[in-house]
Amino acid sequence: MTVPAPIAWASGSIRILDQTALPVEERYVQLTSLEEVARAIETLAIRGAPLIGIAAAYGVAMAAGRRVGGSVGQVVTNAIVRLGGTRPTAVNLHRALARMEAVGLRTGGDAEALLAEARRIHEEDAVMCRRIGEAGLPLVPDGAVVMTICNAGVLATGGIGTALAPVYLAHEAGRRVEVIVPETRPLLQGARLTAWELARSGIACTLIADGMIASRLRRADVTCVLTGADRIAANGDFANKVGTYGLALAAREHDVPLFVAAPGTTVDVACPTGDAIPIEARDASEITGFGGQRTAPEVPVWNPAFDVTPATLVRAFLTDRGRVDPAQLAWRFAA
Ligand code: MRU
């Protein structure tokens, strides 16, 4: 794998690849306090549903190890509350924190036990990514053209990604694959991150403006659309980066099947439908300016980070438990 791991535990601190600096600079940052971890998640220096869960787990372990500001119980509770408030949509974050809380309670906040649990969350994610890749591999034959959105690759997970996992395995198997990468406004995770990691891996990709998605699908040479997800409701509706719903509608119109690749940690059977998924509202400045330059007048702005795509537009979910039809999702992932 030629893409660097986006996160690593580094003797009492957390080393991350600062994704806000890509693709211009490959900058590594050492996070040494709870607040630095929380800010890294909020500013998207670390992002992607599985990765923010992993980062938060290490954040709790680090806070317990450093034990600044009260009893270890207080420190762990404060860390869970602060990190849990960073980003609301990806359920992986909240799942990881619930696991850390359980270990904290069971062990009286033992820092070693908390670190071991964080490492397990990280390692399990890597395994789940590979299984997702295996579930999706038949969808990427030799010569396949895959369209994705945002970044659901190595940079978003503890392993080879979710939506990009089948692409990596197909490439590994010697199949020729091309990935169509919409830039993914407003923060350009497609252009800055997906194009970067595919180029680093020697996988052909073509970058397009988001506005070209429908026209590109109309050409009738796209094999399938593969997206990630931040939270999947019991009925198969799913939240993912804003623009996914439009992509799904365009895919249906052009008879291109859409598959959602995600680990079980992204499925939230407590959410009956997509309407119950909390959607993160982000700062207006993300769409009123570009490259430090103001590009919009002073007008009201609505900038949700994610949209919800109805299950009716999903051909199947690619999970660590194999390929799952939307109608079967709830019972396959019942708690
Ligand atoms: O705001 P981001 O960059 O964290 O959004 C990420 C996405 O929407 C991904 O598609 C999703 O988290 C799945 S990552 C495997």
mmCIF file of C-alpha atoms and ligand atoms in Angstrom:
data_model
loop_
_atom_site.group_PDB
_atom_site.id
_atom_site.type_symbol
_atom_site.label_atom_id
_atom_site.label_comp_id
_atom_site.label_asym_id
_atom_site.label_seq_id
_atom_site.Cartn_x
_atom_site.Cartn_y
_atom_site.Cartn_z
ATOM 1 C CA MET A 1 0.000 0.000 0.000
ATOM 2 C CA THR A 2 1.557 3.257 -1.082
ATOM 3 C CA VAL A 3 -0.924 5.518 0.683
ATOM 4 C CA PRO A 4 0.309 6.425 4.170
ATOM 5 C CA ALA A 5 -1.813 5.446 7.152
ATOM 6 C CA PRO A 6 -3.766 8.542 8.237
ATOM 7 C CA ILE A 7 -3.406 7.791 11.953
ATOM 8 C CA ALA A 8 -1.011 6.014 14.320
ATOM 9 C CA TRP A 9 -0.561 5.759 18.055
ATOM 10 C CA ALA A 10 2.869 7.168 18.861
ATOM 11 C CA SER A 11 3.952 6.477 22.444
ATOM 12 C CA GLY A 12 1.370 8.470 24.348
ATOM 13 C CA SER A 13 0.322 10.783 21.519
ATOM 14 C CA ILE A 14 -1.511 10.457 18.208
ATOM 15 C CA ARG A 15 0.249 11.054 14.919
ATOM 16 C CA ILE A 16 -2.057 12.089 12.085
ATOM 17 C CA LEU A 17 -1.675 12.994 8.458
ATOM 18 C CA ASP A 18 -3.225 16.474 8.326
ATOM 19 C CA GLN A 19 -5.801 16.059 5.571
ATOM 20 C CA THR A 20 -6.442 19.794 5.335
ATOM 21 C CA ALA A 21 -2.939 20.199 3.882
ATOM 22 C CA LEU A 22 -3.358 17.601 1.099
ATOM 23 C CA PRO A 23 -2.538 17.400 -1.741
ATOM 24 C CA VAL A 24 -0.114 20.312 -1.512
ATOM 25 C CA GLU A 25 1.751 19.073 1.516
ATOM 26 C CA GLU A 26 2.092 15.684 3.240
ATOM 27 C CA ARG A 27 2.179 17.067 6.747
ATOM 28 C CA TYR A 28 2.177 14.920 9.894
ATOM 29 C CA VAL A 29 0.988 16.373 13.182
ATOM 30 C CA GLN A 30 1.432 15.035 16.698
ATOM 31 C CA LEU A 31 -1.723 15.435 18.807
ATOM 32 C CA THR A 32 -0.886 15.594 22.481
ATOM 33 C CA SER A 33 -4.055 16.855 24.179
ATOM 34 C CA LEU A 34 -7.748 16.083 24.170
ATOM 35 C CA GLU A 35 -8.506 19.509 22.740
ATOM 36 C CA GLU A 36 -6.095 18.965 19.847
ATOM 37 C CA VAL A 37 -7.816 15.689 18.975
ATOM 38 C CA ALA A 38 -11.254 17.322 19.126
ATOM 39 C CA ARG A 39 -10.107 20.225 16.931
ATOM 40 C CA ALA A 40 -8.485 17.855 14.435
ATOM 41 C CA ILE A 41 -11.842 16.116 14.020
ATOM 42 C CA GLU A 42 -13.813 19.374 13.823
ATOM 43 C CA THR A 43 -11.501 20.933 11.246
ATOM 44 C CA LEU A 44 -11.402 17.704 9.179
ATOM 45 C CA ALA A 45 -7.678 17.226 9.647
ATOM 46 C CA ILE A 46 -8.900 13.702 10.348
ATOM 47 C CA ARG A 47 -12.190 12.777 8.751
ATOM 48 C CA GLY A 48 -14.233 9.948 7.310
ATOM 49 C CA ALA A 49 -16.695 8.014 9.466
ATOM 50 C CA PRO A 50 -14.521 5.063 10.546
ATOM 51 C CA LEU A 51 -11.401 7.186 11.026
ATOM 52 C CA ILE A 52 -13.022 9.681 13.369
ATOM 53 C CA GLY A 53 -14.188 6.765 15.526
ATOM 54 C CA ILE A 54 -10.624 5.458 15.679
ATOM 55 C CA ALA A 55 -9.224 8.929 16.425
ATOM 56 C CA ALA A 56 -11.744 9.493 19.208
ATOM 57 C CA ALA A 57 -10.929 6.108 20.770
ATOM 58 C CA TYR A 58 -7.216 6.950 20.820
ATOM 59 C CA GLY A 59 -8.161 10.397 22.161
ATOM 60 C CA VAL A 60 -9.885 8.849 25.186
ATOM 61 C CA ALA A 61 -6.929 6.514 25.789
ATOM 62 C CA MET A 62 -4.521 9.428 25.556
ATOM 63 C CA ALA A 63 -6.582 11.548 27.958
ATOM 64 C CA ALA A 64 -6.669 8.683 30.488
ATOM 65 C CA GLY A 65 -2.912 8.188 30.164
ATOM 66 C CA ARG A 66 -2.138 11.868 30.703
ATOM 67 C CA ARG A 67 -4.823 12.350 33.330
ATOM 68 C CA VAL A 68 -4.920 16.152 33.299
ATOM 69 C CA GLY A 69 -7.728 17.875 35.233
ATOM 70 C CA GLY A 70 -9.298 15.616 37.848
ATOM 71 C CA SER A 71 -9.804 11.980 38.710
ATOM 72 C CA VAL A 72 -9.339 9.434 35.960
ATOM 73 C CA GLY A 73 -13.118 8.903 35.912
ATOM 74 C CA GLN A 74 -13.703 12.604 35.309
ATOM 75 C CA VAL A 75 -10.986 12.756 32.672
ATOM 76 C CA VAL A 76 -12.489 9.857 30.711
ATOM 77 C CA THR A 77 -16.007 11.268 31.009
ATOM 78 C CA ASN A 78 -14.847 14.720 29.884
ATOM 79 C CA ALA A 79 -13.029 13.214 26.930
ATOM 80 C CA ILE A 80 -16.087 11.221 25.847
ATOM 81 C CA VAL A 81 -18.356 14.272 26.136
ATOM 82 C CA ARG A 82 -15.947 16.597 24.264
ATOM 83 C CA LEU A 83 -15.185 14.123 21.461
ATOM 84 C CA GLY A 84 -18.824 13.040 21.178
ATOM 85 C CA GLY A 85 -19.759 16.665 20.481
ATOM 86 C CA THR A 86 -17.380 17.111 17.550
ATOM 87 C CA ARG A 87 -19.394 15.682 14.648
ATOM 88 C CA PRO A 88 -22.956 14.345 14.956
ATOM 89 C CA THR A 89 -23.626 12.389 11.760
ATOM 90 C CA ALA A 90 -21.163 9.499 11.571
ATOM 91 C CA VAL A 91 -22.425 6.917 14.042
ATOM 92 C CA ASN A 92 -18.995 5.214 14.095
ATOM 93 C CA LEU A 93 -17.731 8.005 16.345
ATOM 94 C CA HIS A 94 -20.476 7.446 18.896
ATOM 95 C CA ARG A 95 -20.110 3.652 18.690
ATOM 96 C CA ALA A 96 -16.367 3.872 19.354
ATOM 97 C CA LEU A 97 -16.927 6.199 22.304
ATOM 98 C CA ALA A 98 -19.564 3.863 23.762
ATOM 99 C CA ARG A 99 -17.021 1.030 23.657
ATOM 100 C CA MET A 100 -14.403 3.216 25.335
ATOM 101 C CA GLU A 101 -16.911 4.228 27.994
ATOM 102 C CA ALA A 102 -17.733 0.592 28.737
ATOM 103 C CA VAL A 103 -14.042 -0.273 29.134
ATOM 104 C CA GLY A 104 -13.512 2.841 31.259
ATOM 105 C CA LEU A 105 -16.319 1.812 33.596
ATOM 106 C CA ARG A 106 -15.223 -1.812 33.758
ATOM 107 C CA THR A 107 -11.580 -1.036 34.539
ATOM 108 C CA GLY A 108 -11.886 2.151 36.572
ATOM 109 C CA GLY A 109 -10.370 4.136 33.705
ATOM 110 C CA ASP A 110 -7.274 1.977 33.296
ATOM 111 C CA ALA A 111 -5.173 3.691 30.613
ATOM 112 C CA GLU A 112 -3.624 0.436 29.342
ATOM 113 C CA ALA A 113 -7.017 -1.214 28.958
ATOM 114 C CA LEU A 114 -8.374 1.859 27.168
ATOM 115 C CA LEU A 115 -5.428 1.900 24.778
ATOM 116 C CA ALA A 116 -5.887 -1.798 24.073
ATOM 117 C CA GLU A 117 -9.539 -1.156 23.208
ATOM 118 C CA ALA A 118 -8.623 1.752 20.909
ATOM 119 C CA ARG A 119 -6.104 -0.470 19.134
ATOM 120 C CA ARG A 120 -8.783 -3.165 18.754
ATOM 121 C CA ILE A 121 -11.201 -0.648 17.206
ATOM 122 C CA HIS A 122 -8.444 0.360 14.775
ATOM 123 C CA GLU A 123 -7.477 -3.222 13.870
ATOM 124 C CA GLU A 124 -11.080 -4.373 13.518
ATOM 125 C CA ASP A 125 -11.735 -1.544 11.087
ATOM 126 C CA ALA A 126 -8.832 -2.661 8.896
ATOM 127 C CA VAL A 127 -10.273 -6.189 8.785
ATOM 128 C CA MET A 128 -13.765 -4.887 7.981
ATOM 129 C CA CYS A 129 -12.393 -2.779 5.108
ATOM 130 C CA ARG A 130 -10.824 -5.859 3.513
ATOM 131 C CA ARG A 131 -14.069 -7.834 3.865
ATOM 132 C CA ILE A 132 -15.987 -4.963 2.259
ATOM 133 C CA GLY A 133 -13.474 -5.066 -0.569
ATOM 134 C CA GLU A 134 -14.032 -8.801 -1.017
ATOM 135 C CA ALA A 135 -17.829 -8.300 -1.032
ATOM 136 C CA GLY A 136 -17.461 -5.659 -3.754
ATOM 137 C CA LEU A 137 -14.747 -7.270 -5.851
ATOM 138 C CA PRO A 138 -17.143 -8.970 -8.321
ATOM 139 C CA LEU A 139 -18.537 -5.514 -9.156
ATOM 140 C CA VAL A 140 -15.166 -4.341 -10.478
ATOM 141 C CA PRO A 141 -14.234 -6.553 -13.445
ATOM 142 C CA ASP A 142 -11.280 -5.916 -15.726
ATOM 143 C CA GLY A 143 -11.911 -2.638 -17.573
ATOM 144 C CA ALA A 144 -14.429 -1.341 -14.998
ATOM 145 C CA VAL A 145 -15.217 2.353 -14.684
ATOM 146 C CA VAL A 146 -16.304 3.195 -11.135
ATOM 147 C CA MET A 147 -17.764 6.503 -9.998
ATOM 148 C CA THR A 148 -17.472 7.510 -6.353
ATOM 149 C CA ILE A 149 -17.936 10.704 -4.324
ATOM 150 C CA CYS A 150 -16.059 12.348 -1.457
ATOM 151 C CA ASN A 151 -13.298 10.175 0.003
ATOM 152 C CA ALA A 152 -14.070 6.714 1.334
ATOM 153 C CA GLY A 153 -10.604 5.272 0.918
ATOM 154 C CA VAL A 154 -7.481 4.696 2.966
ATOM 155 C CA LEU A 155 -7.624 8.292 4.195
ATOM 156 C CA ALA A 156 -11.072 7.760 5.727
ATOM 157 C CA THR A 157 -10.513 4.471 7.549
ATOM 158 C CA GLY A 158 -8.117 2.240 9.447
ATOM 159 C CA GLY A 159 -7.577 0.074 6.365
ATOM 160 C CA ILE A 160 -8.045 0.081 2.591
ATOM 161 C CA GLY A 161 -11.230 2.126 2.690
ATOM 162 C CA THR A 162 -14.866 1.248 2.141
ATOM 163 C CA ALA A 163 -16.037 2.466 -1.294
ATOM 164 C CA LEU A 164 -12.491 2.236 -2.628
ATOM 165 C CA ALA A 165 -11.758 -1.167 -1.065
ATOM 166 C CA PRO A 166 -13.141 -3.164 -4.043
ATOM 167 C CA VAL A 167 -11.125 -0.912 -6.357
ATOM 168 C CA TYR A 168 -7.904 -1.568 -4.431
ATOM 169 C CA LEU A 169 -8.510 -5.327 -4.456
ATOM 170 C CA ALA A 170 -9.330 -5.300 -8.179
ATOM 171 C CA HIS A 171 -6.128 -3.359 -8.844
ATOM 172 C CA GLU A 172 -4.197 -5.808 -6.664
ATOM 173 C CA ALA A 173 -5.666 -8.648 -8.746
ATOM 174 C CA GLY A 174 -4.269 -7.038 -11.898
ATOM 175 C CA ARG A 175 -7.579 -5.745 -13.261
ATOM 176 C CA ARG A 176 -7.624 -2.428 -15.107
ATOM 177 C CA VAL A 177 -9.892 0.046 -13.331
ATOM 178 C CA GLU A 178 -10.674 3.717 -13.821
ATOM 179 C CA VAL A 179 -12.296 5.785 -11.081
ATOM 180 C CA ILE A 180 -14.351 8.871 -11.889
ATOM 181 C CA VAL A 181 -13.869 11.310 -9.017
ATOM 182 C CA PRO A 182 -16.282 14.231 -8.558
ATOM 183 C CA GLU A 183 -14.437 17.073 -6.831
ATOM 184 C CA THR A 184 -16.985 17.093 -3.934
ATOM 185 C CA ARG A 185 -17.667 20.675 -3.050
ATOM 186 C CA PRO A 186 -17.350 22.522 -0.804
ATOM 187 C CA LEU A 187 -14.250 20.997 0.813
ATOM 188 C CA LEU A 188 -13.042 18.997 -2.183
ATOM 189 C CA GLN A 189 -12.482 15.623 -0.525
ATOM 190 C CA GLY A 190 -12.766 14.077 -3.998
ATOM 191 C CA ALA A 191 -10.247 16.349 -5.698
ATOM 192 C CA ARG A 192 -7.849 16.750 -2.785
ATOM 193 C CA LEU A 193 -7.984 13.309 -1.184
ATOM 194 C CA THR A 194 -9.468 10.603 -3.436
ATOM 195 C CA ALA A 195 -7.564 11.730 -6.522
ATOM 196 C CA TRP A 196 -4.405 11.957 -4.393
ATOM 197 C CA GLU A 197 -4.644 8.488 -2.914
ATOM 198 C CA LEU A 198 -5.582 6.859 -6.227
ATOM 199 C CA ALA A 199 -2.697 8.587 -7.988
ATOM 200 C CA ARG A 200 -0.361 7.424 -5.200
ATOM 201 C CA SER A 201 -1.621 3.876 -5.725
ATOM 202 C CA GLY A 202 -1.167 3.939 -9.490
ATOM 203 C CA ILE A 203 -4.905 3.606 -10.159
ATOM 204 C CA ALA A 204 -6.296 5.552 -13.120
ATOM 205 C CA CYS A 205 -8.704 8.296 -12.159
ATOM 206 C CA THR A 206 -10.427 11.198 -13.843
ATOM 207 C CA LEU A 207 -11.453 14.230 -11.842
ATOM 208 C CA ILE A 208 -14.728 15.920 -12.781
ATOM 209 C CA ALA A 209 -16.654 18.936 -11.490
ATOM 210 C CA ASP A 210 -19.659 17.923 -9.391
ATOM 211 C CA GLY A 211 -21.918 19.494 -11.991
ATOM 212 C CA MET A 212 -20.702 16.925 -14.556
ATOM 213 C CA ILE A 213 -21.908 13.862 -12.651
ATOM 214 C CA ALA A 214 -25.144 13.373 -14.600
ATOM 215 C CA SER A 215 -23.527 14.002 -17.978
ATOM 216 C CA ARG A 216 -20.727 11.563 -17.240
ATOM 217 C CA LEU A 217 -23.220 8.862 -16.212
ATOM 218 C CA ARG A 218 -25.173 9.473 -19.421
ATOM 219 C CA ARG A 219 -22.213 8.196 -21.455
ATOM 220 C CA ALA A 220 -23.243 4.670 -20.484
ATOM 221 C CA ASP A 221 -19.746 3.401 -19.770
ATOM 222 C CA VAL A 222 -19.803 3.630 -15.960
ATOM 223 C CA THR A 223 -19.936 0.107 -14.499
ATOM 224 C CA CYS A 224 -21.208 1.110 -11.057
ATOM 225 C CA VAL A 225 -21.289 3.846 -8.447
ATOM 226 C CA LEU A 226 -19.605 3.043 -5.114
ATOM 227 C CA THR A 227 -20.108 5.388 -2.172
ATOM 228 C CA GLY A 228 -19.358 5.287 1.524
ATOM 229 C CA ALA A 229 -21.804 6.199 4.281
ATOM 230 C CA ASP A 230 -21.721 8.042 7.574
ATOM 231 C CA ARG A 231 -24.841 6.429 9.006
ATOM 232 C CA ILE A 232 -27.243 3.868 7.585
ATOM 233 C CA ALA A 233 -30.779 3.762 9.010
ATOM 234 C CA ALA A 234 -32.665 0.510 9.635
ATOM 235 C CA ASN A 235 -34.670 0.881 6.427
ATOM 236 C CA GLY A 236 -31.535 1.382 4.302
ATOM 237 C CA ASP A 237 -31.704 5.170 3.912
ATOM 238 C CA PHE A 238 -28.175 6.482 4.378
ATOM 239 C CA ALA A 239 -26.359 9.735 5.091
ATOM 240 C CA ASN A 240 -23.200 10.504 3.149
ATOM 241 C CA LYS A 241 -21.337 13.560 1.891
ATOM 242 C CA VAL A 242 -23.595 16.223 0.422
ATOM 243 C CA GLY A 243 -24.096 15.506 -3.259
ATOM 244 C CA THR A 244 -24.594 11.769 -2.812
ATOM 245 C CA TYR A 245 -28.385 12.017 -3.187
ATOM 246 C CA GLY A 246 -28.059 13.853 -6.481
ATOM 247 C CA LEU A 247 -25.503 11.311 -7.663
ATOM 248 C CA ALA A 248 -27.879 8.476 -6.724
ATOM 249 C CA LEU A 249 -30.771 10.058 -8.636
ATOM 250 C CA ALA A 250 -28.596 10.548 -11.700
ATOM 251 C CA ALA A 251 -27.353 6.949 -11.441
ATOM 252 C CA ARG A 252 -30.895 5.589 -11.349
ATOM 253 C CA GLU A 253 -31.902 7.717 -14.333
ATOM 254 C CA HIS A 254 -29.034 6.224 -16.329
ATOM 255 C CA ASP A 255 -29.425 2.631 -15.103
ATOM 256 C CA VAL A 256 -26.094 2.606 -13.296
ATOM 257 C CA PRO A 257 -26.309 0.524 -10.090
ATOM 258 C CA LEU A 258 -25.315 2.273 -6.856
ATOM 259 C CA PHE A 259 -23.695 0.297 -4.031
ATOM 260 C CA VAL A 260 -23.034 1.633 -0.546
ATOM 261 C CA ALA A 261 -19.893 0.274 1.087
ATOM 262 C CA ALA A 262 -19.721 0.456 4.867
ATOM 263 C CA PRO A 263 -18.809 -1.580 7.930
ATOM 264 C CA GLY A 264 -21.415 -2.751 10.422
ATOM 265 C CA THR A 265 -20.264 0.080 12.709
ATOM 266 C CA THR A 266 -21.992 2.510 10.303
ATOM 267 C CA VAL A 267 -25.388 0.803 10.533
ATOM 268 C CA ASP A 268 -27.680 2.346 13.133
ATOM 269 C CA VAL A 269 -30.773 0.213 13.571
ATOM 270 C CA ALA A 270 -31.957 2.644 16.261
ATOM 271 C CA CYS A 271 -32.610 5.134 13.430
ATOM 272 C CA PRO A 272 -35.757 3.809 11.736
ATOM 273 C CA THR A 273 -35.361 5.966 8.605
ATOM 274 C CA GLY A 274 -33.049 8.602 7.199
ATOM 275 C CA ASP A 275 -35.248 11.325 8.708
ATOM 276 C CA ALA A 276 -33.896 10.409 12.149
ATOM 277 C CA ILE A 277 -30.238 10.849 11.166
ATOM 278 C CA PRO A 278 -28.746 14.027 12.688
ATOM 279 C CA ILE A 279 -27.118 16.075 9.950
ATOM 280 C CA GLU A 280 -24.112 18.250 10.749
ATOM 281 C CA ALA A 281 -24.452 21.937 9.856
ATOM 282 C CA ARG A 282 -21.108 23.464 8.934
ATOM 283 C CA ASP A 283 -19.880 27.016 8.779
ATOM 284 C CA ALA A 284 -21.098 29.289 6.003
ATOM 285 C CA SER A 285 -17.531 30.295 5.211
ATOM 286 C CA GLU A 286 -16.977 26.889 3.581
ATOM 287 C CA ILE A 287 -19.143 27.983 0.665
ATOM 288 C CA THR A 288 -18.871 31.760 0.665
ATOM 289 C CA GLY A 289 -15.175 31.728 -0.125
ATOM 290 C CA PHE A 290 -12.519 29.813 -1.981
ATOM 291 C CA GLY A 291 -8.797 29.681 -1.268
ATOM 292 C CA GLY A 292 -9.062 32.472 1.270
ATOM 293 C CA GLN A 293 -10.911 34.691 -1.223
ATOM 294 C CA ARG A 294 -14.556 35.681 -0.691
ATOM 295 C CA THR A 295 -16.651 34.465 -3.626
ATOM 296 C CA ALA A 296 -20.232 35.137 -2.487
ATOM 297 C CA PRO A 297 -22.029 38.255 -1.247
ATOM 298 C CA GLU A 298 -23.479 38.499 2.276
ATOM 299 C CA VAL A 299 -26.517 36.272 1.819
ATOM 300 C CA PRO A 300 -28.036 33.546 3.991
ATOM 301 C CA VAL A 301 -26.214 30.216 3.602
ATOM 302 C CA TRP A 302 -27.306 26.633 4.243
ATOM 303 C CA ASN A 303 -24.316 24.302 4.468
ATOM 304 C CA PRO A 304 -25.152 20.797 5.684
ATOM 305 C CA ALA A 305 -22.162 18.445 5.503
ATOM 306 C CA PHE A 306 -24.254 15.439 4.483
ATOM 307 C CA ASP A 307 -27.438 14.535 2.656
ATOM 308 C CA VAL A 308 -29.709 11.519 2.981
ATOM 309 C CA THR A 309 -30.285 9.125 0.089
ATOM 310 C CA PRO A 310 -33.378 6.912 0.230
ATOM 311 C CA ALA A 311 -32.918 3.139 0.277
ATOM 312 C CA THR A 312 -34.902 2.842 -2.953
ATOM 313 C CA LEU A 313 -31.869 4.164 -4.827
ATOM 314 C CA VAL A 314 -29.464 1.582 -3.349
ATOM 315 C CA ARG A 315 -28.841 -1.666 -5.261
ATOM 316 C CA ALA A 316 -27.090 -3.260 -2.268
ATOM 317 C CA PHE A 317 -24.849 -2.608 0.724
ATOM 318 C CA LEU A 318 -21.305 -3.966 0.678
ATOM 319 C CA THR A 319 -20.449 -4.759 4.260
ATOM 320 C CA ASP A 320 -18.027 -6.785 6.346
ATOM 321 C CA ARG A 321 -20.812 -9.387 6.448
ATOM 322 C CA GLY A 322 -21.000 -9.551 2.675
ATOM 323 C CA ARG A 323 -23.443 -8.071 0.215
ATOM 324 C CA VAL A 324 -26.741 -7.156 1.884
ATOM 325 C CA ASP A 325 -29.999 -6.058 0.264
ATOM 326 C CA PRO A 326 -31.584 -2.909 1.733
ATOM 327 C CA ALA A 327 -34.626 -4.899 2.896
ATOM 328 C CA GLN A 328 -32.420 -7.307 4.872
ATOM 329 C CA LEU A 329 -30.244 -4.684 6.508
ATOM 330 C CA ALA A 330 -32.096 -4.336 9.820
ATOM 331 C CA TRP A 331 -32.112 -8.019 10.716
ATOM 332 C CA ARG A 332 -28.542 -8.619 9.490
ATOM 333 C CA PHE A 333 -27.290 -5.839 11.767
ATOM 334 C CA ALA A 334 -29.766 -6.118 14.647
ATOM 335 C CA ALA A 335 -27.920 -5.185 17.819
HETATM 336 O O1 MRU B 1 -16.956 15.306 6.037
HETATM 337 P P1 MRU B 1 -16.178 14.061 5.795
HETATM 338 O O2 MRU B 1 -15.013 14.251 4.884
HETATM 339 O O3 MRU B 1 -15.813 13.353 7.080
HETATM 340 O O4 MRU B 1 -17.200 13.102 5.024
HETATM 341 C C1 MRU B 1 -16.824 11.788 4.724
HETATM 342 C C2 MRU B 1 -17.823 11.035 3.956
HETATM 343 O O5 MRU B 1 -18.902 11.489 3.674
HETATM 344 C C3 MRU B 1 -17.473 9.608 3.619
HETATM 345 O O6 MRU B 1 -18.069 9.211 2.420
HETATM 346 C C4 MRU B 1 -17.974 8.691 4.744
HETATM 347 O O7 MRU B 1 -17.534 9.148 5.980
HETATM 348 C C5 MRU B 1 -17.526 7.299 4.561
HETATM 349 S S1 MRU B 1 -15.778 7.150 4.804
HETATM 350 C C6 MRU B 1 -15.363 5.527 4.683
#
